[in-house]
Tab-separated table of C-alpha atoms in Angstrom:
chain	number	residue	atom	x	y	z
A	209	MET	CA	21.627	4.668	-14.960
A	210	SER	CA	21.779	1.076	-16.085
A	211	ASN	CA	24.003	0.034	-18.949
A	212	VAL	CA	21.833	-1.242	-21.827
A	213	PRO	CA	24.069	-2.091	-24.824
A	214	SER	CA	22.346	-1.363	-28.105
A	215	ASN	CA	23.578	-4.544	-29.851
A	216	LEU	CA	21.634	-6.888	-27.535
A	217	LYS	CA	18.031	-8.013	-27.162
A	218	TYR	CA	16.247	-8.135	-23.834
A	219	SER	CA	13.457	-9.943	-22.035
A	220	ARG	CA	10.998	-8.278	-19.674
A	221	GLU	CA	12.430	-10.588	-17.018
A	222	HIS	CA	15.798	-8.809	-17.309
A	223	GLU	CA	17.815	-11.283	-19.354
A	224	TRP	CA	20.021	-10.124	-22.204
A	225	VAL	CA	20.301	-12.127	-25.406
A	226	LYS	CA	23.130	-11.869	-27.918
A	227	ALA	CA	22.415	-13.527	-31.262
A	228	GLU	CA	25.296	-15.317	-32.993
A	229	GLY	CA	23.854	-17.185	-35.980
A	230	ASN	CA	21.470	-19.822	-34.725
A	231	ARG	CA	22.921	-19.577	-31.242
A	232	VAL	CA	22.338	-17.033	-28.505
A	233	VAL	CA	24.331	-16.092	-25.439
A	234	ILE	CA	22.184	-15.304	-22.398
A	235	GLY	CA	22.881	-13.459	-19.166
A	236	ILE	CA	21.127	-11.060	-16.806
A	237	THR	CA	21.110	-7.327	-17.400
A	238	ASP	CA	23.046	-4.651	-15.594
A	239	PHE	CA	19.734	-3.460	-14.148
A	240	ALA	CA	19.042	-6.959	-12.757
A	241	GLN	CA	22.473	-7.442	-11.197
A	242	SER	CA	22.303	-4.018	-9.625
A	243	GLU	CA	18.813	-4.715	-8.218
A	244	LEU	CA	19.916	-8.068	-6.823
A	245	GLY	CA	23.062	-6.702	-5.220
A	246	ASP	CA	26.045	-8.946	-4.478
A	247	ILE	CA	25.402	-12.278	-6.149
A	248	VAL	CA	26.613	-15.167	-4.023
A	249	PHE	CA	25.432	-18.243	-5.945
A	250	VAL	CA	24.402	-19.047	-9.489
A	251	GLU	CA	22.737	-22.355	-10.353
A	252	LEU	CA	22.499	-23.263	-14.052
A	253	PRO	CA	21.294	-26.315	-15.965
A	254	GLU	CA	23.618	-28.823	-17.626
A	255	VAL	CA	24.707	-28.743	-21.246
A	256	GLY	CA	22.083	-30.604	-23.287
A	257	ALA	CA	19.134	-29.434	-21.190
A	258	GLU	CA	16.079	-28.206	-23.070
A	259	LEU	CA	14.913	-24.670	-22.490
A	260	THR	CA	11.342	-23.423	-22.882
A	261	ALA	CA	10.712	-19.717	-23.356
A	262	ASN	CA	9.380	-18.069	-20.176
A	263	ALA	CA	10.046	-21.166	-18.034
A	264	THR	CA	12.621	-21.200	-15.255
A	265	PHE	CA	16.130	-22.229	-16.276
A	266	GLY	CA	18.167	-21.451	-13.199
A	267	THR	CA	18.438	-19.683	-9.884
A	268	VAL	CA	20.540	-16.849	-8.502
A	269	GLU	CA	21.026	-15.967	-4.880
A	270	SER	CA	22.098	-12.496	-3.899
A	271	VAL	CA	22.427	-10.968	-0.477
A	272	LYS	CA	18.808	-9.878	-0.824
A	273	THR	CA	16.870	-12.716	-2.418
A	274	VAL	CA	16.833	-16.035	-4.225
A	275	SER	CA	15.377	-15.509	-7.667
A	276	ASP	CA	14.277	-17.641	-10.592
A	277	LEU	CA	15.885	-17.002	-13.986
A	278	TYR	CA	13.392	-17.084	-16.863
A	279	ALA	CA	14.365	-18.356	-20.298
A	280	PRO	CA	13.973	-15.653	-22.964
A	281	VAL	CA	13.901	-18.249	-25.769
A	282	SER	CA	13.390	-21.986	-26.354
A	283	GLY	CA	16.194	-24.316	-27.371
A	284	THR	CA	18.992	-26.597	-26.255
A	285	ILE	CA	21.785	-25.523	-23.951
A	286	VAL	CA	25.138	-26.016	-25.679
A	287	GLU	CA	27.405	-24.169	-23.248
A	288	VAL	CA	27.261	-23.173	-19.582
A	289	ASN	CA	29.514	-20.644	-17.872
A	290	ALA	CA	31.011	-22.994	-15.290
A	291	ALA	CA	33.206	-20.197	-13.911
A	292	LEU	CA	30.145	-18.703	-12.210
A	293	VAL	CA	30.001	-21.604	-9.751
A	294	ASP	CA	33.184	-20.408	-8.066
A	295	SER	CA	33.044	-16.770	-9.110
A	296	PRO	CA	29.407	-15.645	-9.105
A	297	GLU	CA	30.634	-12.067	-8.558
A	298	LYS	CA	31.504	-11.984	-12.272
A	299	VAL	CA	27.794	-11.353	-12.847
A	300	ASN	CA	28.081	-8.153	-10.820
A	301	GLU	CA	31.430	-7.146	-12.269
A	302	ALA	CA	30.919	-7.811	-15.982
A	303	THR	CA	27.443	-9.104	-16.652
A	304	TYR	CA	27.641	-8.580	-20.434
A	305	GLU	CA	31.107	-10.183	-20.675
A	306	ASP	CA	32.497	-12.742	-18.200
A	307	GLY	CA	29.144	-12.853	-16.432
A	308	TRP	CA	27.348	-14.595	-19.316
A	309	MET	CA	25.349	-17.636	-18.195
A	310	ILE	CA	24.406	-19.985	-21.032
A	311	VAL	CA	24.628	-20.460	-24.797
A	312	VAL	CA	21.494	-21.835	-26.434
A	313	GLU	CA	20.917	-23.420	-29.845
A	314	LEU	CA	17.643	-21.820	-30.915
A	315	LYS	CA	14.618	-23.966	-31.580
A	316	ASP	CA	12.674	-21.205	-33.254
A	317	ALA	CA	14.638	-18.128	-34.313
A	318	SER	CA	11.427	-16.130	-34.693
A	319	GLU	CA	11.187	-16.033	-30.895
A	320	LEU	CA	13.910	-13.391	-31.038
A	321	ASP	CA	11.419	-11.034	-32.648
A	322	SER	CA	9.319	-10.936	-29.502
A	323	LEU	CA	12.250	-9.715	-27.388
A	324	LEU	CA	12.792	-6.034	-26.616
A	325	ASP	CA	15.447	-3.889	-28.265
A	326	ALA	CA	17.621	-1.619	-26.126
A	327	ALA	CA	15.278	1.352	-26.393
A	328	ALA	CA	12.219	-0.669	-25.408
A	329	TYR	CA	14.079	-2.333	-22.537
A	330	ASN	CA	15.245	1.051	-21.302
A	331	GLU	CA	11.659	2.169	-21.282
A	332	HIS	CA	10.653	-1.039	-19.472
A	333	ILE	CA	13.090	-0.471	-16.603
A	334	ASN	CA	12.462	3.238	-16.312
A	335	LYS	CA	8.685	3.169	-16.315
B	294	MET	CA	-9.051	-1.552	1.881
B	295	GLU	CA	-7.615	-4.635	0.236
B	296	THR	CA	-8.300	-8.008	1.832
B	297	TRP	CA	-5.549	-10.612	2.154
B	298	ARG	CA	-5.814	-14.130	3.527
B	299	LEU	CA	-4.611	-14.849	7.064
B	300	LEU	CA	-3.424	-18.388	7.742
B	301	HIS	CA	-2.686	-19.884	11.145
B	302	THR	CA	-1.105	-23.255	10.613
B	303	GLY	CA	0.236	-23.659	14.167
B	304	TYR	CA	3.154	-25.975	14.957
B	305	SER	CA	4.240	-28.380	12.218
B	306	ASP	CA	7.264	-30.437	11.342
B	307	PRO	CA	9.949	-28.862	9.140
B	308	ALA	CA	9.005	-30.509	5.841
B	309	VAL	CA	5.349	-29.523	6.205
B	310	ASN	CA	6.254	-25.961	7.163
B	311	MET	CA	8.338	-25.355	4.044
B	312	ALA	CA	5.879	-27.246	1.833
B	313	VAL	CA	3.022	-24.999	2.996
B	314	ASP	CA	4.944	-21.838	2.076
B	315	GLU	CA	5.755	-23.210	-1.373
B	316	ALA	CA	2.217	-24.502	-1.972
B	317	ILE	CA	0.844	-21.042	-1.199
B	318	LEU	CA	3.372	-19.462	-3.571
B	319	HIS	CA	2.278	-21.792	-6.375
B	320	ALA	CA	-1.422	-21.256	-5.742
B	321	ASN	CA	-0.932	-17.491	-5.582
B	322	SER	CA	1.133	-17.470	-8.789
B	323	ARG	CA	-1.743	-19.218	-10.554
B	324	GLY	CA	-4.234	-16.695	-9.208
B	325	LEU	CA	-6.049	-19.308	-7.121
B	326	VAL	CA	-5.604	-17.618	-3.746
B	327	PRO	CA	-5.190	-14.005	-2.618
B	328	PRO	CA	-1.949	-12.622	-1.203
B	329	THR	CA	-1.420	-14.374	2.116
B	330	VAL	CA	0.099	-13.719	5.518
B	331	ARG	CA	0.824	-16.898	7.449
B	332	PHE	CA	1.923	-17.457	11.051
B	333	TYR	CA	3.423	-20.718	12.272
B	334	GLY	CA	5.734	-22.530	14.674
B	335	TRP	CA	7.976	-25.615	14.631
B	336	ASN	CA	7.637	-29.056	16.198
B	337	PRO	CA	10.262	-30.366	16.685
B	338	PRO	CA	12.484	-27.281	17.005
B	339	THR	CA	14.344	-27.195	13.699
B	340	LEU	CA	17.542	-25.968	12.114
B	341	SER	CA	16.816	-24.583	8.655
B	342	ILE	CA	19.490	-23.644	6.147
B	343	GLY	CA	19.407	-21.403	3.093
B	344	TYR	CA	18.750	-22.728	-0.391
B	345	PHE	CA	22.425	-22.657	-1.378
B	346	GLN	CA	24.083	-23.575	1.902
B	347	ARG	CA	26.206	-26.701	2.065
B	348	ALA	CA	24.523	-28.914	4.632
B	349	THR	CA	27.291	-31.400	5.321
B	350	LYS	CA	29.938	-28.699	5.582
B	351	GLU	CA	28.110	-26.296	7.841
B	352	VAL	CA	25.917	-28.472	10.045
B	353	ASP	CA	27.004	-30.863	12.793
B	354	PHE	CA	24.421	-33.593	12.222
B	355	ASP	CA	25.549	-35.727	15.176
B	356	ALA	CA	24.860	-32.825	17.524
B	357	LEU	CA	21.602	-32.100	15.719
B	358	ARG	CA	20.342	-35.668	16.147
B	359	ALA	CA	21.516	-35.900	19.754
B	360	GLN	CA	19.396	-32.845	20.558
B	361	GLY	CA	16.353	-34.156	18.732
B	362	LEU	CA	16.207	-31.226	16.355
B	363	GLY	CA	14.585	-31.272	12.934
B	364	PHE	CA	16.367	-30.185	9.771
B	365	VAL	CA	15.215	-28.712	6.462
B	366	ARG	CA	16.588	-26.728	3.520
B	367	ARG	CA	14.528	-23.611	2.826
B	368	PRO	CA	13.530	-22.424	-0.655
B	369	THR	CA	14.803	-18.970	0.375
B	370	GLY	CA	18.309	-17.633	0.714
B	371	GLY	CA	20.315	-16.707	3.749
B	372	ARG	CA	21.992	-18.663	6.484
B	373	ALA	CA	21.153	-21.185	9.206
B	374	VAL	CA	18.325	-20.455	11.632
B	375	LEU	CA	17.331	-22.448	14.713
B	376	HIS	CA	13.548	-22.244	14.892
B	377	ASP	CA	12.481	-22.831	18.454
B	378	LYS	CA	10.850	-20.201	20.629
B	379	GLU	CA	9.844	-17.948	17.809
B	380	LEU	CA	6.894	-16.867	15.771
B	381	THR	CA	7.538	-17.554	12.111
B	382	TYR	CA	5.758	-15.478	9.484
B	383	SER	CA	5.473	-15.696	5.760
B	384	VAL	CA	4.049	-13.286	3.208
B	385	ILE	CA	3.194	-14.362	-0.326
B	386	VAL	CA	2.348	-11.715	-2.921
B	387	PRO	CA	2.716	-11.382	-6.713
B	388	GLU	CA	5.684	-9.343	-7.965
B	389	SER	CA	3.161	-7.448	-10.063
B	390	HIS	CA	0.937	-6.510	-7.094
B	391	PRO	CA	0.333	-2.715	-7.075
B	392	MET	CA	1.900	-2.482	-3.614
B	393	MET	CA	5.097	-4.218	-4.746
B	394	PRO	CA	7.745	-1.954	-6.276
B	395	THR	CA	10.238	-3.202	-8.889
B	396	SER	CA	13.025	-2.578	-6.447
B	397	ILE	CA	13.892	-5.576	-4.272
B	398	ASN	CA	15.026	-3.237	-1.501
B	399	GLU	CA	11.716	-1.480	-1.542
B	400	SER	CA	9.773	-4.746	-1.418
B	401	TYR	CA	11.677	-5.703	1.734
B	402	ARG	CA	10.927	-2.351	3.248
B	403	ILE	CA	7.233	-2.515	2.497
B	404	LEU	CA	6.776	-6.094	3.711
B	405	SER	CA	8.884	-5.365	6.781
B	406	MET	CA	6.504	-2.559	7.745
B	407	GLY	CA	4.235	-5.338	8.992
B	408	LEU	CA	6.983	-6.515	11.333
B	409	LEU	CA	7.790	-2.997	12.477
B	410	GLU	CA	4.161	-2.266	13.381
B	411	GLY	CA	3.860	-5.696	15.018
B	412	PHE	CA	6.741	-4.994	17.384
B	413	ARG	CA	5.271	-1.582	18.153
B	414	GLU	CA	1.898	-3.211	18.806
B	415	LEU	CA	3.621	-5.392	21.417
B	416	GLY	CA	5.257	-2.371	23.024
B	417	PHE	CA	8.796	-2.621	21.619
B	418	SER	CA	10.504	0.419	20.157
B	419	ALA	CA	11.663	-1.349	17.019
B	420	GLU	CA	13.317	0.355	14.087
B	421	MET	CA	13.939	-0.669	10.529
B	422	VAL	CA	17.558	-0.511	9.481
B	423	SER	CA	18.443	-0.297	5.806
B	424	LEU	CA	21.540	-2.271	4.972
B	425	ALA	CA	21.825	-0.337	1.745
B	426	ASP	CA	23.281	2.231	4.120
B	427	GLU	CA	27.016	1.476	4.199
B	428	GLU	CA	27.496	2.398	7.824
B	429	GLU	CA	24.720	0.134	9.022
B	430	LYS	CA	25.930	-2.610	6.737
B	431	LYS	CA	29.362	-2.490	8.306
B	432	LYS	CA	27.889	-2.822	11.755
B	433	PHE	CA	26.101	-6.027	10.830
B	434	GLU	CA	28.686	-7.635	8.620
B	435	THR	CA	30.722	-10.552	9.867
B	436	LEU	CA	33.055	-12.875	8.111
B	437	GLY	CA	32.351	-16.508	7.572
B	438	SER	CA	29.502	-17.159	9.961
B	439	ALA	CA	26.917	-19.743	8.980
B	440	ALA	CA	24.233	-18.363	11.267
B	441	CYS	CA	21.555	-16.075	9.902
B	442	PHE	CA	20.957	-13.678	12.696
B	443	ASP	CA	24.396	-12.143	12.527
B	444	SER	CA	24.481	-11.414	8.825
B	445	PRO	CA	22.491	-8.937	6.804
B	446	SER	CA	19.367	-9.556	4.870
B	447	TRP	CA	18.154	-6.305	3.435
B	448	TYR	CA	16.017	-4.465	5.895
B	449	GLU	CA	16.477	-5.598	9.465
B	450	LEU	CA	14.221	-5.063	12.426
B	451	VAL	CA	16.298	-3.931	15.359
B	452	VAL	CA	15.584	-3.020	18.950
B	453	GLU	CA	18.310	-1.095	20.761
B	454	GLY	CA	20.624	-1.790	17.844
B	455	ARG	CA	20.219	-5.565	17.854
B	456	LYS	CA	18.363	-7.705	15.355
B	457	VAL	CA	15.078	-9.087	16.676
B	458	ALA	CA	13.653	-10.574	13.463
B	459	GLY	CA	15.400	-12.096	10.462
B	460	SER	CA	13.875	-12.522	7.015
B	461	ALA	CA	14.631	-14.126	3.673
B	462	GLN	CA	13.029	-13.949	0.231
B	463	VAL	CA	12.560	-16.049	-2.851
B	464	ARG	CA	11.069	-14.925	-6.149
B	465	GLN	CA	9.600	-17.777	-8.176
B	466	GLN	CA	6.961	-17.852	-10.855
B	467	HIS	CA	6.664	-14.074	-10.631
B	468	THR	CA	5.674	-14.360	-6.988
B	469	ILE	CA	7.465	-13.154	-3.849
B	470	LEU	CA	7.701	-15.347	-0.762
B	471	GLN	CA	9.245	-13.606	2.218
B	472	HIS	CA	9.440	-15.491	5.461
B	473	GLY	CA	11.280	-14.991	8.694
B	474	SER	CA	11.710	-15.523	12.376
B	475	ILE	CA	10.467	-13.257	15.125
B	476	LEU	CA	12.461	-14.107	18.243
B	477	LEU	CA	10.416	-14.667	21.391
B	478	ASP	CA	13.431	-16.273	23.087
B	479	ILE	CA	16.710	-17.633	21.803
B	480	ASP	CA	19.261	-20.193	22.916
B	481	VAL	CA	22.436	-18.930	21.259
B	482	GLU	CA	24.578	-21.750	22.652
B	483	GLN	CA	22.266	-24.343	21.162
B	484	LEU	CA	22.273	-22.714	17.723
B	485	PHE	CA	26.054	-22.710	17.546
B	486	SER	CA	26.295	-26.208	19.018
B	487	VAL	CA	24.770	-27.645	15.840
B	488	LEU	CA	26.892	-25.664	13.372
B	489	SER	CA	30.318	-26.914	12.318
B	490	TYR	CA	33.411	-24.902	13.204
B	491	SER	CA	37.081	-25.617	12.827
B	492	SER	CA	37.694	-25.161	16.547
B	493	GLU	CA	35.954	-24.555	19.878
B	494	ARG	CA	37.547	-21.116	20.027
B	495	THR	CA	35.978	-20.114	16.746
B	496	ARG	CA	32.635	-21.355	17.984
B	497	GLU	CA	32.930	-19.357	21.208
B	498	ARG	CA	33.881	-16.250	19.295
B	499	MET	CA	30.850	-16.694	17.005
B	500	VAL	CA	28.584	-16.999	20.044
B	501	ARG	CA	29.971	-13.762	21.510
B	502	MET	CA	29.636	-11.869	18.256
B	503	PHE	CA	26.123	-13.161	17.757
B	504	ARG	CA	25.058	-11.950	21.201
B	505	ASP	CA	26.101	-8.416	20.267
B	506	LYS	CA	23.954	-8.490	17.167
B	507	ALA	CA	20.808	-10.469	17.920
B	508	VAL	CA	18.304	-10.173	20.722
B	509	SER	CA	15.005	-11.841	21.617
B	510	MET	CA	11.940	-10.267	23.181
B	511	LYS	CA	12.749	-12.188	26.345
B	512	ASP	CA	16.279	-10.704	26.430
B	513	LEU	CA	14.578	-7.317	26.218
B	514	GLY	CA	12.717	-8.146	29.400
B	515	ARG	CA	9.363	-9.310	28.103
B	516	ASP	CA	7.869	-12.790	28.078
B	517	VAL	CA	5.669	-12.742	24.996
B	518	THR	CA	3.679	-15.908	24.274
B	519	TYR	CA	3.225	-17.329	20.793
B	520	GLU	CA	-0.468	-16.352	20.925
B	521	GLU	CA	0.233	-12.774	22.002
B	522	ALA	CA	2.789	-12.477	19.207
B	523	VAL	CA	0.313	-13.808	16.605
B	524	ASP	CA	-2.192	-11.248	17.783
B	525	GLY	CA	0.307	-8.375	17.741
B	526	PHE	CA	1.757	-9.192	14.339
B	527	THR	CA	-1.662	-9.769	12.779
B	528	LYS	CA	-2.523	-6.199	13.765
B	529	GLY	CA	0.981	-5.112	12.742
B	530	PHE	CA	0.683	-6.503	9.216
B	531	GLU	CA	-2.769	-4.959	8.793
B	532	LYS	CA	-1.510	-1.571	9.871
B	533	GLY	CA	1.937	-1.723	8.256
B	534	LEU	CA	0.660	-2.861	4.872
B	535	GLY	CA	-2.691	-1.081	4.990
B	536	ILE	CA	-4.622	-4.296	4.430
B	537	SER	CA	-7.390	-6.223	6.105
B	538	LEU	CA	-6.541	-9.831	7.035
B	539	VAL	CA	-9.297	-12.423	6.906
B	540	PRO	CA	-8.646	-15.822	8.532
B	541	ALA	CA	-9.038	-18.816	6.227
B	542	GLY	CA	-7.505	-22.248	5.707
B	543	LEU	CA	-5.482	-23.818	2.945
B	544	THR	CA	-7.544	-24.740	-0.089
B	545	PRO	CA	-7.898	-28.467	-0.886
B	546	GLU	CA	-5.538	-27.960	-3.856
B	547	GLU	CA	-2.928	-26.359	-1.616
B	548	GLN	CA	-3.347	-29.155	0.931
B	549	ALA	CA	-2.789	-31.792	-1.747
B	550	HIS	CA	0.241	-29.893	-3.026
B	551	VAL	CA	1.660	-29.737	0.523
B	552	GLU	CA	1.492	-33.525	0.757
B	553	GLN	CA	3.158	-33.876	-2.614
B	554	LEU	CA	5.932	-31.406	-1.711
B	555	VAL	CA	6.615	-33.203	1.582
B	556	ALA	CA	6.851	-36.557	-0.196
B	557	GLU	CA	8.879	-35.355	-3.183
B	558	LYS	CA	10.909	-32.413	-1.883
B	559	TYR	CA	11.113	-31.129	1.673
B	560	GLY	CA	10.906	-34.551	3.295
B	561	THR	CA	13.613	-36.058	1.086
B	562	GLU	CA	17.360	-36.343	1.557
B	563	SER	CA	17.954	-35.394	-2.059
B	564	TRP	CA	16.537	-31.923	-1.366
B	565	ASN	CA	17.772	-31.429	2.185
B	566	PHE	CA	21.307	-32.644	1.451
B	567	LYS	CA	21.497	-31.630	-2.184
B	568	LYS	CA	24.478	-29.332	-1.644
């Protein structure tokens, strides 16, 4: 069973979103990291880059595949988890903690309303 | 039975080959073309590296140039592959296609059924090995090798315990591209002669280990031509995936996109040497 913390929001593309005021922290879900298997590289944009909801914002490579990461919201990147460059395994080990990827200043906070809550995401991954 | 497009693009240079795969992915993601199975070869023979591999660290470019080999970075993951006497395949299909499961493992298994049936069509007793299985994984794991055929992708096609095809995937724009090499023949010495190692002894050890893990159809005692392989794997993909393949060409939009991708991406140093 995948870990789906109830205090987070989720995208259908398997990103988690943690709201902190007008900023959100974004990473990939436990389900996603487990599907991907051992993650060997993470490629993220620079601080200051603009993010558009549903567009690609980065790339992960696992032992199985190279996969696009899709932005759950629009906004400006204000922080990037640089530790993932040298330690991409943090995404496997603690995806909701040290495995976070980016912090985004929201452009339109109402976009959060279109994300899934934990129950709906659970349903999404177990359908 | 569902109809997919069959593309024969023959032998092309490295930049064109990778651009064609990406152009198909884009066209398929926009719903402009059906799922596609493509067969191709390489002229000149080419060393390709995975999306994240560090070119200057892992490749000996002096040796590469001296041997007249091409070079390109793939959009897919994995390690270095020397494309020479092989049949290369690619499959492009939406992640949301009814045949594609959510599970990445399962998608490998389903797409690799085409390879399995292709080898059988050509008379080889191939098997699919799941590397989710810890025991099998151990058998194929090696430390620190830059070459693809001795490290695991997810489902491997093996004959007599050795890998005879190697595949890699990328998922972009909600579309899966899986491509890989089907070994007609292989020159192991040449592959390792263009990869960088700290010492000759390490290189020799890598060559020995590789020989235990990879095998070509020729090593298995059969000279299979490119054309015979195309024929066998066309039937294999039809049977393995339960589809009907209809030959067609690239659309004019795809063709234009190929030219753009060669000029702006796969033919440029900034892409090929970006890491």
